[in-house]
Amino acid sequence: TFCPGEAGWHCWFQHITWCKPKGDVLKIYGFPEHGGFKGKDVPEVFHPLLKCSPVKPRFWFYWWRAQSIAYLIRFNEKTRSALDQLRSETLFQCKEHVKAKLLEPGTVSAHVRHGFKLWEAKIFDFEDYVEQMDALAAGNQNLRILYKEVAESNTSFSFPSDVYARRAVFLSTEDPL
């Protein structure tokens, strides 16, 4: 077993807090006071940050959900090492096994979805991905950070114009080809 003598969250993830529980943590009496906080609210401390971001207010909840989940599922060192090992054992390049390594600066990473996600989101043709990667390689400074459906502004992605000129790509997909 991965964690002999230990079960649960801490086997895989970092501690959420270092606070020590008091009393019976399995008993909850009613609901804690939450000051009117609703399921799709974003903590007020983040409102100033989000107000100056290009994210539309109706999408703030999704930003908050991503941030909070990213914090909660921080792998511990043992899990990170196991995942690195698994990645090293399962990475292929043109059907040949390759040892995993860090991507070089200027490498474009793209995940092309062509599996069973058709009902969740629009499926883009591979050429659409290539078009965006070509724009990066050409140094195009007019690439939007977020789609207009999500963003309040036309903020674009700025970068040194030659950073992607090598045209190196790390491509992942669930499509078995």
mmCIF file with all atom_site columns, N, CA, C and O in Angstrom, residues 37-90:
data_model
loop_
_atom_site.group_PDB
_atom_site.id
_atom_site.type_symbol
_atom_site.label_atom_id
_atom_site.label_alt_id
_atom_site.label_comp_id
_atom_site.label_asym_id
_atom_site.label_entity_id
_atom_site.label_seq_id
_atom_site.pdbx_PDB_ins_code
_atom_site.Cartn_x
_atom_site.Cartn_y
_atom_site.Cartn_z
_atom_site.occupancy
_atom_site.B_iso_or_equiv
_atom_site.pdbx_formal_charge
_atom_site.auth_seq_id
_atom_site.auth_comp_id
_atom_site.auth_asym_id
_atom_site.auth_atom_id
_atom_site.pdbx_PDB_model_num
ATOM 1   N N  . PHE A 1 37 ? -22.866 34.258 3.463   1.00 0.00 ? 37 PHE A N  1
ATOM 2   C CA . PHE A 1 37 ? -22.069 33.667 2.374   1.00 0.00 ? 37 PHE A CA 1
ATOM 3   C C  . PHE A 1 37 ? -22.864 32.564 1.705   1.00 0.00 ? 37 PHE A C  1
ATOM 4   O O  . PHE A 1 37 ? -23.352 31.653 2.358   1.00 0.00 ? 37 PHE A O  1
ATOM 5   N N  . LYS A 1 38 ? -23.025 32.648 0.381   1.00 0.00 ? 38 LYS A N  1
ATOM 6   C CA . LYS A 1 38 ? -23.801 31.665 -0.369  1.00 0.00 ? 38 LYS A CA 1
ATOM 7   C C  . LYS A 1 38 ? -22.859 30.765 -1.162  1.00 0.00 ? 38 LYS A C  1
ATOM 8   O O  . LYS A 1 38 ? -21.689 31.078 -1.340  1.00 0.00 ? 38 LYS A O  1
ATOM 9   N N  . GLY A 1 39 ? -23.378 29.668 -1.658  1.00 0.00 ? 39 GLY A N  1
ATOM 10  C CA . GLY A 1 39 ? -22.590 28.667 -2.354  1.00 0.00 ? 39 GLY A CA 1
ATOM 11  C C  . GLY A 1 39 ? -21.772 29.167 -3.530  1.00 0.00 ? 39 GLY A C  1
ATOM 12  O O  . GLY A 1 39 ? -20.709 28.646 -3.814  1.00 0.00 ? 39 GLY A O  1
ATOM 13  N N  . LYS A 1 40 ? -22.246 30.192 -4.231  1.00 0.00 ? 40 LYS A N  1
ATOM 14  C CA . LYS A 1 40 ? -21.503 30.675 -5.399  1.00 0.00 ? 40 LYS A CA 1
ATOM 15  C C  . LYS A 1 40 ? -20.836 32.026 -5.152  1.00 0.00 ? 40 LYS A C  1
ATOM 16  O O  . LYS A 1 40 ? -20.469 32.714 -6.093  1.00 0.00 ? 40 LYS A O  1
ATOM 17  N N  . ASP A 1 41 ? -20.673 32.398 -3.901  1.00 0.00 ? 41 ASP A N  1
ATOM 18  C CA . ASP A 1 41 ? -20.002 33.654 -3.578  1.00 0.00 ? 41 ASP A CA 1
ATOM 19  C C  . ASP A 1 41 ? -18.485 33.499 -3.623  1.00 0.00 ? 41 ASP A C  1
ATOM 20  O O  . ASP A 1 41 ? -17.956 32.398 -3.540  1.00 0.00 ? 41 ASP A O  1
ATOM 21  N N  . VAL A 1 42 ? -17.822 34.629 -3.732  1.00 0.00 ? 42 VAL A N  1
ATOM 22  C CA . VAL A 1 42 ? -16.367 34.698 -3.673  1.00 0.00 ? 42 VAL A CA 1
ATOM 23  C C  . VAL A 1 42 ? -16.025 35.509 -2.427  1.00 0.00 ? 42 VAL A C  1
ATOM 24  O O  . VAL A 1 42 ? -16.635 36.558 -2.190  1.00 0.00 ? 42 VAL A O  1
ATOM 25  N N  . PRO A 1 43 ? -15.096 35.058 -1.597  1.00 0.00 ? 43 PRO A N  1
ATOM 26  C CA . PRO A 1 43 ? -14.739 35.842 -0.406  1.00 0.00 ? 43 PRO A CA 1
ATOM 27  C C  . PRO A 1 43 ? -14.406 37.290 -0.765  1.00 0.00 ? 43 PRO A C  1
ATOM 28  O O  . PRO A 1 43 ? -13.708 37.555 -1.742  1.00 0.00 ? 43 PRO A O  1
ATOM 29  N N  . GLU A 1 44 ? -14.913 38.210 0.034   1.00 0.00 ? 44 GLU A N  1
ATOM 30  C CA . GLU A 1 44 ? -14.766 39.638 -0.253  1.00 0.00 ? 44 GLU A CA 1
ATOM 31  C C  . GLU A 1 44 ? -13.324 40.089 -0.347  1.00 0.00 ? 44 GLU A C  1
ATOM 32  O O  . GLU A 1 44 ? -13.019 41.052 -1.041  1.00 0.00 ? 44 GLU A O  1
ATOM 33  N N  . VAL A 1 45 ? -12.426 39.406 0.323   1.00 0.00 ? 45 VAL A N  1
ATOM 34  C CA . VAL A 1 45 ? -11.019 39.798 0.283   1.00 0.00 ? 45 VAL A CA 1
ATOM 35  C C  . VAL A 1 45 ? -10.473 39.762 -1.150  1.00 0.00 ? 45 VAL A C  1
ATOM 36  O O  . VAL A 1 45 ? -9.529  40.478 -1.476  1.00 0.00 ? 45 VAL A O  1
ATOM 37  N N  . PHE A 1 46 ? -11.076 38.965 -2.031  1.00 0.00 ? 46 PHE A N  1
ATOM 38  C CA . PHE A 1 46 ? -10.601 38.856 -3.409  1.00 0.00 ? 46 PHE A CA 1
ATOM 39  C C  . PHE A 1 46 ? -11.298 39.826 -4.369  1.00 0.00 ? 46 PHE A C  1
ATOM 40  O O  . PHE A 1 46 ? -10.901 39.933 -5.522  1.00 0.00 ? 46 PHE A O  1
ATOM 41  N N  . HIS A 1 47 ? -12.330 40.523 -3.930  1.00 0.00 ? 47 HIS A N  1
ATOM 42  C CA . HIS A 1 47 ? -13.070 41.427 -4.812  1.00 0.00 ? 47 HIS A CA 1
ATOM 43  C C  . HIS A 1 47 ? -12.196 42.516 -5.442  1.00 0.00 ? 47 HIS A C  1
ATOM 44  O O  . HIS A 1 47 ? -12.295 42.750 -6.650  1.00 0.00 ? 47 HIS A O  1
ATOM 45  N N  . PRO A 1 48 ? -11.326 43.212 -4.673  1.00 0.00 ? 48 PRO A N  1
ATOM 46  C CA . PRO A 1 48 ? -10.482 44.235 -5.316  1.00 0.00 ? 48 PRO A CA 1
ATOM 47  C C  . PRO A 1 48 ? -9.594  43.652 -6.415  1.00 0.00 ? 48 PRO A C  1
ATOM 48  O O  . PRO A 1 48 ? -9.432  44.259 -7.475  1.00 0.00 ? 48 PRO A O  1
ATOM 49  N N  . LEU A 1 49 ? -9.036  42.496 -6.174  1.00 0.00 ? 49 LEU A N  1
ATOM 50  C CA . LEU A 1 49 ? -8.203  41.838 -7.186  1.00 0.00 ? 49 LEU A CA 1
ATOM 51  C C  . LEU A 1 49 ? -9.025  41.524 -8.435  1.00 0.00 ? 49 LEU A C  1
ATOM 52  O O  . LEU A 1 49 ? -8.604  41.815 -9.560  1.00 0.00 ? 49 LEU A O  1
ATOM 53  N N  . LEU A 1 50 ? -10.196 40.959 -8.250  1.00 0.00 ? 50 LEU A N  1
ATOM 54  C CA . LEU A 1 50 ? -11.024 40.568 -9.389  1.00 0.00 ? 50 LEU A CA 1
ATOM 55  C C  . LEU A 1 50 ? -11.598 41.765 -10.139 1.00 0.00 ? 50 LEU A C  1
ATOM 56  O O  . LEU A 1 50 ? -11.781 41.707 -11.353 1.00 0.00 ? 50 LEU A O  1
ATOM 57  N N  . LYS A 1 51 ? -11.850 42.863 -9.413  1.00 0.00 ? 51 LYS A N  1
ATOM 58  C CA . LYS A 1 51 ? -12.375 44.063 -10.070 1.00 0.00 ? 51 LYS A CA 1
ATOM 59  C C  . LYS A 1 51 ? -11.380 44.637 -11.066 1.00 0.00 ? 51 LYS A C  1
ATOM 60  O O  . LYS A 1 51 ? -11.774 45.252 -12.050 1.00 0.00 ? 51 LYS A O  1
ATOM 61  N N  . CYS A 1 52 ? -10.095 44.465 -10.825 1.00 0.00 ? 52 CYS A N  1
ATOM 62  C CA . CYS A 1 52 ? -9.107  44.990 -11.768 1.00 0.00 ? 52 CYS A CA 1
ATOM 63  C C  . CYS A 1 52 ? -8.615  43.903 -12.731 1.00 0.00 ? 52 CYS A C  1
ATOM 64  O O  . CYS A 1 52 ? -7.692  44.134 -13.504 1.00 0.00 ? 52 CYS A O  1
ATOM 65  N N  . SER A 1 53 ? -9.243  42.746 -12.715 1.00 0.00 ? 53 SER A N  1
ATOM 66  C CA . SER A 1 53 ? -8.887  41.671 -13.640 1.00 0.00 ? 53 SER A CA 1
ATOM 67  C C  . SER A 1 53 ? -9.811  41.745 -14.863 1.00 0.00 ? 53 SER A C  1
ATOM 68  O O  . SER A 1 53 ? -10.846 42.409 -14.825 1.00 0.00 ? 53 SER A O  1
ATOM 69  N N  . PRO A 1 54 ? -9.471  41.034 -15.928 1.00 0.00 ? 54 PRO A N  1
ATOM 70  C CA . PRO A 1 54 ? -10.355 41.038 -17.093 1.00 0.00 ? 54 PRO A CA 1
ATOM 71  C C  . PRO A 1 54 ? -11.532 40.076 -16.960 1.00 0.00 ? 54 PRO A C  1
ATOM 72  O O  . PRO A 1 54 ? -12.354 39.978 -17.867 1.00 0.00 ? 54 PRO A O  1
ATOM 73  N N  . VAL A 1 55 ? -11.662 39.379 -15.840 1.00 0.00 ? 55 VAL A N  1
ATOM 74  C CA . VAL A 1 55 ? -12.722 38.385 -15.675 1.00 0.00 ? 55 VAL A CA 1
ATOM 75  C C  . VAL A 1 55 ? -14.056 39.070 -15.352 1.00 0.00 ? 55 VAL A C  1
ATOM 76  O O  . VAL A 1 55 ? -14.135 39.891 -14.440 1.00 0.00 ? 55 VAL A O  1
ATOM 77  N N  . LYS A 1 56 ? -15.093 38.719 -16.081 1.00 0.00 ? 56 LYS A N  1
ATOM 78  C CA . LYS A 1 56 ? -16.428 39.276 -15.846 1.00 0.00 ? 56 LYS A CA 1
ATOM 79  C C  . LYS A 1 56 ? -16.932 38.821 -14.477 1.00 0.00 ? 56 LYS A C  1
ATOM 80  O O  . LYS A 1 56 ? -16.695 37.674 -14.070 1.00 0.00 ? 56 LYS A O  1
ATOM 81  N N  . PRO A 1 57 ? -17.643 39.683 -13.746 1.00 0.00 ? 57 PRO A N  1
ATOM 82  C CA . PRO A 1 57 ? -18.123 39.324 -12.408 1.00 0.00 ? 57 PRO A CA 1
ATOM 83  C C  . PRO A 1 57 ? -18.911 38.014 -12.355 1.00 0.00 ? 57 PRO A C  1
ATOM 84  O O  . PRO A 1 57 ? -18.800 37.263 -11.391 1.00 0.00 ? 57 PRO A O  1
ATOM 85  N N  . ARG A 1 58 ? -19.670 37.706 -13.387 1.00 0.00 ? 58 ARG A N  1
ATOM 86  C CA . ARG A 1 58 ? -20.458 36.467 -13.346 1.00 0.00 ? 58 ARG A CA 1
ATOM 87  C C  . ARG A 1 58 ? -19.573 35.217 -13.412 1.00 0.00 ? 58 ARG A C  1
ATOM 88  O O  . ARG A 1 58 ? -20.045 34.116 -13.166 1.00 0.00 ? 58 ARG A O  1
ATOM 89  N N  . PHE A 1 59 ? -18.274 35.395 -13.723 1.00 0.00 ? 59 PHE A N  1
ATOM 90  C CA . PHE A 1 59 ? -17.351 34.270 -13.773 1.00 0.00 ? 59 PHE A CA 1
ATOM 91  C C  . PHE A 1 59 ? -16.385 34.240 -12.587 1.00 0.00 ? 59 PHE A C  1
ATOM 92  O O  . PHE A 1 59 ? -15.520 33.377 -12.518 1.00 0.00 ? 59 PHE A O  1
ATOM 93  N N  . TRP A 1 60 ? -16.539 35.185 -11.642 1.00 0.00 ? 60 TRP A N  1
ATOM 94  C CA . TRP A 1 60 ? -15.655 35.228 -10.490 1.00 0.00 ? 60 TRP A CA 1
ATOM 95  C C  . TRP A 1 60 ? -15.709 33.919 -9.704  1.00 0.00 ? 60 TRP A C  1
ATOM 96  O O  . TRP A 1 60 ? -14.702 33.441 -9.206  1.00 0.00 ? 60 TRP A O  1
ATOM 97  N N  . PHE A 1 61 ? -16.917 33.359 -9.565  1.00 0.00 ? 61 PHE A N  1
ATOM 98  C CA . PHE A 1 61 ? -17.059 32.127 -8.808  1.00 0.00 ? 61 PHE A CA 1
ATOM 99  C C  . PHE A 1 61 ? -16.172 31.023 -9.377  1.00 0.00 ? 61 PHE A C  1
ATOM 100 O O  . PHE A 1 61 ? -15.564 30.262 -8.633  1.00 0.00 ? 61 PHE A O  1
ATOM 101 N N  . TYR A 1 62 ? -16.081 30.929 -10.698 1.00 0.00 ? 62 TYR A N  1
ATOM 102 C CA . TYR A 1 62 ? -15.275 29.878 -11.311 1.00 0.00 ? 62 TYR A CA 1
ATOM 103 C C  . TYR A 1 62 ? -13.783 30.114 -11.046 1.00 0.00 ? 62 TYR A C  1
ATOM 104 O O  . TYR A 1 62 ? -13.033 29.171 -10.828 1.00 0.00 ? 62 TYR A O  1
ATOM 105 N N  . TRP A 1 63 ? -13.372 31.373 -11.040 1.00 0.00 ? 63 TRP A N  1
ATOM 106 C CA . TRP A 1 63 ? -11.996 31.706 -10.673 1.00 0.00 ? 63 TRP A CA 1
ATOM 107 C C  . TRP A 1 63 ? -11.735 31.257 -9.236  1.00 0.00 ? 63 TRP A C  1
ATOM 108 O O  . TRP A 1 63 ? -10.737 30.605 -8.945  1.00 0.00 ? 63 TRP A O  1
ATOM 109 N N  . TRP A 1 64 ? -12.661 31.628 -8.332  1.00 0.00 ? 64 TRP A N  1
ATOM 110 C CA . TRP A 1 64 ? -12.504 31.282 -6.928  1.00 0.00 ? 64 TRP A CA 1
ATOM 111 C C  . TRP A 1 64 ? -12.481 29.773 -6.740  1.00 0.00 ? 64 TRP A C  1
ATOM 112 O O  . TRP A 1 64 ? -11.666 29.225 -6.002  1.00 0.00 ? 64 TRP A O  1
ATOM 113 N N  . ARG A 1 65 ? -13.348 29.048 -7.418  1.00 0.00 ? 65 ARG A N  1
ATOM 114 C CA . ARG A 1 65 ? -13.390 27.592 -7.296  1.00 0.00 ? 65 ARG A CA 1
ATOM 115 C C  . ARG A 1 65 ? -12.054 26.993 -7.736  1.00 0.00 ? 65 ARG A C  1
ATOM 116 O O  . ARG A 1 65 ? -11.517 26.110 -7.083  1.00 0.00 ? 65 ARG A O  1
ATOM 117 N N  . ALA A 1 66 ? -11.495 27.479 -8.824  1.00 0.00 ? 66 ALA A N  1
ATOM 118 C CA . ALA A 1 66 ? -10.201 26.971 -9.302  1.00 0.00 ? 66 ALA A CA 1
ATOM 119 C C  . ALA A 1 66 ? -9.095  27.256 -8.290  1.00 0.00 ? 66 ALA A C  1
ATOM 120 O O  . ALA A 1 66 ? -8.257  26.388 -8.011  1.00 0.00 ? 66 ALA A O  1
ATOM 121 N N  . GLN A 1 67 ? -9.076  28.473 -7.722  1.00 0.00 ? 67 GLN A N  1
ATOM 122 C CA . GLN A 1 67 ? -8.038  28.823 -6.744  1.00 0.00 ? 67 GLN A CA 1
ATOM 123 C C  . GLN A 1 67 ? -8.151  27.969 -5.494  1.00 0.00 ? 67 GLN A C  1
ATOM 124 O O  . GLN A 1 67 ? -7.138  27.467 -4.979  1.00 0.00 ? 67 GLN A O  1
ATOM 125 N N  . SER A 1 68 ? -9.356  27.816 -4.987  1.00 0.00 ? 68 SER A N  1
ATOM 126 C CA . SER A 1 68 ? -9.525  27.067 -3.743  1.00 0.00 ? 68 SER A CA 1
ATOM 127 C C  . SER A 1 68 ? -9.206  25.588 -3.937  1.00 0.00 ? 68 SER A C  1
ATOM 128 O O  . SER A 1 68 ? -8.545  24.979 -3.085  1.00 0.00 ? 68 SER A O  1
ATOM 129 N N  . ILE A 1 69 ? -9.606  25.011 -5.036  1.00 0.00 ? 69 ILE A N  1
ATOM 130 C CA . ILE A 1 69 ? -9.302  23.597 -5.296  1.00 0.00 ? 69 ILE A CA 1
ATOM 131 C C  . ILE A 1 69 ? -7.801  23.404 -5.494  1.00 0.00 ? 69 ILE A C  1
ATOM 132 O O  . ILE A 1 69 ? -7.218  22.429 -4.998  1.00 0.00 ? 69 ILE A O  1
ATOM 133 N N  . ALA A 1 70 ? -7.157  24.331 -6.203  1.00 0.00 ? 70 ALA A N  1
ATOM 134 C CA . ALA A 1 70 ? -5.708  24.228 -6.398  1.00 0.00 ? 70 ALA A CA 1
ATOM 135 C C  . ALA A 1 70 ? -4.981  24.241 -5.044  1.00 0.00 ? 70 ALA A C  1
ATOM 136 O O  . ALA A 1 70 ? -3.995  23.541 -4.857  1.00 0.00 ? 70 ALA A O  1
ATOM 137 N N  . TYR A 1 71 ? -5.488  25.016 -4.098  1.00 0.00 ? 71 TYR A N  1
ATOM 138 C CA . TYR A 1 71 ? -4.885  25.044 -2.761  1.00 0.00 ? 71 TYR A CA 1
ATOM 139 C C  . TYR A 1 71 ? -5.144  23.731 -2.019  1.00 0.00 ? 71 TYR A C  1
ATOM 140 O O  . TYR A 1 71 ? -4.246  23.161 -1.401  1.00 0.00 ? 71 TYR A O  1
ATOM 141 N N  . LEU A 1 72 ? -6.365  23.249 -2.089  1.00 0.00 ? 72 LEU A N  1
ATOM 142 C CA . LEU A 1 72 ? -6.725  22.054 -1.333  1.00 0.00 ? 72 LEU A CA 1
ATOM 143 C C  . LEU A 1 72 ? -6.004  20.792 -1.808  1.00 0.00 ? 72 LEU A C  1
ATOM 144 O O  . LEU A 1 72 ? -5.681  19.920 -1.011  1.00 0.00 ? 72 LEU A O  1
ATOM 145 N N  . ILE A 1 73 ? -5.741  20.687 -3.106  1.00 0.00 ? 73 ILE A N  1
ATOM 146 C CA . ILE A 1 73 ? -5.146  19.450 -3.627  1.00 0.00 ? 73 ILE A CA 1
ATOM 147 C C  . ILE A 1 73 ? -3.665  19.611 -3.965  1.00 0.00 ? 73 ILE A C  1
ATOM 148 O O  . ILE A 1 73 ? -3.191  19.130 -4.983  1.00 0.00 ? 73 ILE A O  1
ATOM 149 N N  . ARG A 1 74 ? -2.932  20.235 -3.077  1.00 0.00 ? 74 ARG A N  1
ATOM 150 C CA . ARG A 1 74 ? -1.481  20.344 -3.238  1.00 0.00 ? 74 ARG A CA 1
ATOM 151 C C  . ARG A 1 74 ? -0.869  19.005 -2.840  1.00 0.00 ? 74 ARG A C  1
ATOM 152 O O  . ARG A 1 74 ? -0.967  18.577 -1.699  1.00 0.00 ? 74 ARG A O  1
ATOM 153 N N  . PHE A 1 75 ? -0.250  18.325 -3.798  1.00 0.00 ? 75 PHE A N  1
ATOM 154 C CA . PHE A 1 75 ? 0.344   17.018 -3.513  1.00 0.00 ? 75 PHE A CA 1
ATOM 155 C C  . PHE A 1 75 ? 1.466   17.141 -2.499  1.00 0.00 ? 75 PHE A C  1
ATOM 156 O O  . PHE A 1 75 ? 2.237   18.089 -2.529  1.00 0.00 ? 75 PHE A O  1
ATOM 157 N N  . ASN A 1 76 ? 1.565   16.129 -1.633  1.00 0.00 ? 76 ASN A N  1
ATOM 158 C CA . ASN A 1 76 ? 2.715   16.091 -0.735  1.00 0.00 ? 76 ASN A CA 1
ATOM 159 C C  . ASN A 1 76 ? 3.914   15.530 -1.506  1.00 0.00 ? 76 ASN A C  1
ATOM 160 O O  . ASN A 1 76 ? 3.782   15.096 -2.649  1.00 0.00 ? 76 ASN A O  1
ATOM 161 N N  . GLU A 1 77 ? 5.072   15.549 -0.884  1.00 0.00 ? 77 GLU A N  1
ATOM 162 C CA . GLU A 1 77 ? 6.307   15.157 -1.579  1.00 0.00 ? 77 GLU A CA 1
ATOM 163 C C  . GLU A 1 77 ? 6.263   13.707 -2.051  1.00 0.00 ? 77 GLU A C  1
ATOM 164 O O  . GLU A 1 77 ? 6.707   13.389 -3.155  1.00 0.00 ? 77 GLU A O  1
ATOM 165 N N  . LYS A 1 78 ? 5.708   12.829 -1.247  1.00 0.00 ? 78 LYS A N  1
ATOM 166 C CA . LYS A 1 78 ? 5.624   11.409 -1.615  1.00 0.00 ? 78 LYS A CA 1
ATOM 167 C C  . LYS A 1 78 ? 4.745   11.218 -2.860  1.00 0.00 ? 78 LYS A C  1
ATOM 168 O O  . LYS A 1 78 ? 5.108   10.489 -3.781  1.00 0.00 ? 78 LYS A O  1
ATOM 169 N N  . THR A 1 79 ? 3.605   11.873 -2.882  1.00 0.00 ? 79 THR A N  1
ATOM 170 C CA . THR A 1 79 ? 2.706   11.774 -4.040  1.00 0.00 ? 79 THR A CA 1
ATOM 171 C C  . THR A 1 79 ? 3.349   12.403 -5.266  1.00 0.00 ? 79 THR A C  1
ATOM 172 O O  . THR A 1 79 ? 3.285   11.846 -6.370  1.00 0.00 ? 79 THR A O  1
ATOM 173 N N  . ARG A 1 80 ? 3.958   13.584 -5.093  1.00 0.00 ? 80 ARG A N  1
ATOM 174 C CA . ARG A 1 80 ? 4.616   14.258 -6.224  1.00 0.00 ? 80 ARG A CA 1
ATOM 175 C C  . ARG A 1 80 ? 5.681   13.352 -6.841  1.00 0.00 ? 80 ARG A C  1
ATOM 176 O O  . ARG A 1 80 ? 5.775   13.213 -8.055  1.00 0.00 ? 80 ARG A O  1
ATOM 177 N N  . SER A 1 81 ? 6.482   12.694 -6.002  1.00 0.00 ? 81 SER A N  1
ATOM 178 C CA . SER A 1 81 ? 7.522   11.787 -6.498  1.00 0.00 ? 81 SER A CA 1
ATOM 179 C C  . SER A 1 81 ? 6.917   10.596 -7.230  1.00 0.00 ? 81 SER A C  1
ATOM 180 O O  . SER A 1 81 ? 7.415   10.181 -8.282  1.00 0.00 ? 81 SER A O  1
ATOM 181 N N  . ALA A 1 82 ? 5.830   10.044 -6.685  1.00 0.00 ? 82 ALA A N  1
ATOM 182 C CA . ALA A 1 82 ? 5.174   8.903  -7.328  1.00 0.00 ? 82 ALA A CA 1
ATOM 183 C C  . ALA A 1 82 ? 4.600   9.304  -8.683  1.00 0.00 ? 82 ALA A C  1
ATOM 184 O O  . ALA A 1 82 ? 4.701   8.554  -9.666  1.00 0.00 ? 82 ALA A O  1
ATOM 185 N N  . LEU A 1 83 ? 4.012   10.488 -8.766  1.00 0.00 ? 83 LEU A N  1
ATOM 186 C CA . LEU A 1 83 ? 3.465   10.959 -10.038 1.00 0.00 ? 83 LEU A CA 1
ATOM 187 C C  . LEU A 1 83 ? 4.569   11.238 -11.050 1.00 0.00 ? 83 LEU A C  1
ATOM 188 O O  . LEU A 1 83 ? 4.417   10.935 -12.243 1.00 0.00 ? 83 LEU A O  1
ATOM 189 N N  . ASP A 1 84 ? 5.682   11.801 -10.593 1.00 0.00 ? 84 ASP A N  1
ATOM 190 C CA . ASP A 1 84 ? 6.817   12.028 -11.492 1.00 0.00 ? 84 ASP A CA 1
ATOM 191 C C  . ASP A 1 84 ? 7.334   10.705 -12.042 1.00 0.00 ? 84 ASP A C  1
ATOM 192 O O  . ASP A 1 84 ? 7.656   10.594 -13.226 1.00 0.00 ? 84 ASP A O  1
ATOM 193 N N  . GLN A 1 85 ? 7.394   9.699  -11.188 1.00 0.00 ? 85 GLN A N  1
ATOM 194 C CA . GLN A 1 85 ? 7.845   8.371  -11.618 1.00 0.00 ? 85 GLN A CA 1
ATOM 195 C C  . GLN A 1 85 ? 6.865   7.782  -12.637 1.00 0.00 ? 85 GLN A C  1
ATOM 196 O O  . GLN A 1 85 ? 7.274   7.264  -13.684 1.00 0.00 ? 85 GLN A O  1
ATOM 197 N N  . LEU A 1 86 ? 5.575   7.878  -12.346 1.00 0.00 ? 86 LEU A N  1
ATOM 198 C CA . LEU A 1 86 ? 4.552   7.367  -13.270 1.00 0.00 ? 86 LEU A CA 1
ATOM 199 C C  . LEU A 1 86 ? 4.640   8.081  -14.613 1.00 0.00 ? 86 LEU A C  1
ATOM 200 O O  . LEU A 1 86 ? 4.586   7.451  -15.671 1.00 0.00 ? 86 LEU A O  1
ATOM 201 N N  . ARG A 1 87 ? 4.795   9.385  -14.565 1.00 0.00 ? 87 ARG A N  1
ATOM 202 C CA . ARG A 1 87 ? 4.926   10.163 -15.805 1.00 0.00 ? 87 ARG A CA 1
ATOM 203 C C  . ARG A 1 87 ? 6.143   9.695  -16.593 1.00 0.00 ? 87 ARG A C  1
ATOM 204 O O  . ARG A 1 87 ? 6.096   9.532  -17.807 1.00 0.00 ? 87 ARG A O  1
ATOM 205 N N  . SER A 1 88 ? 7.220   9.465  -15.896 1.00 0.00 ? 88 SER A N  1
ATOM 206 C CA . SER A 1 88 ? 8.449   9.026  -16.540 1.00 0.00 ? 88 SER A CA 1
ATOM 207 C C  . SER A 1 88 ? 8.268   7.662  -17.212 1.00 0.00 ? 88 SER A C  1
ATOM 208 O O  . SER A 1 88 ? 8.860   7.386  -18.248 1.00 0.00 ? 88 SER A O  1
ATOM 209 N N  . GLU A 1 89 ? 7.434   6.811  -16.625 1.00 0.00 ? 89 GLU A N  1
ATOM 210 C CA . GLU A 1 89 ? 7.216   5.471  -17.162 1.00 0.00 ? 89 GLU A CA 1
ATOM 211 C C  . GLU A 1 89 ? 6.196   5.433  -18.293 1.00 0.00 ? 89 GLU A C  1
ATOM 212 O O  . GLU A 1 89 ? 6.140   4.471  -19.042 1.00 0.00 ? 89 GLU A O  1
ATOM 213 N N  . THR A 1 90 ? 5.368   6.464  -18.402 1.00 0.00 ? 90 THR A N  1
ATOM 214 C CA . THR A 1 90 ? 4.256   6.407  -19.358 1.00 0.00 ? 90 THR A CA 1
ATOM 215 C C  . THR A 1 90 ? 4.329   7.438  -20.475 1.00 0.00 ? 90 THR A C  1
ATOM 216 O O  . THR A 1 90 ? 3.399   7.548  -21.261 1.00 0.00 ? 90 THR A O  1
#
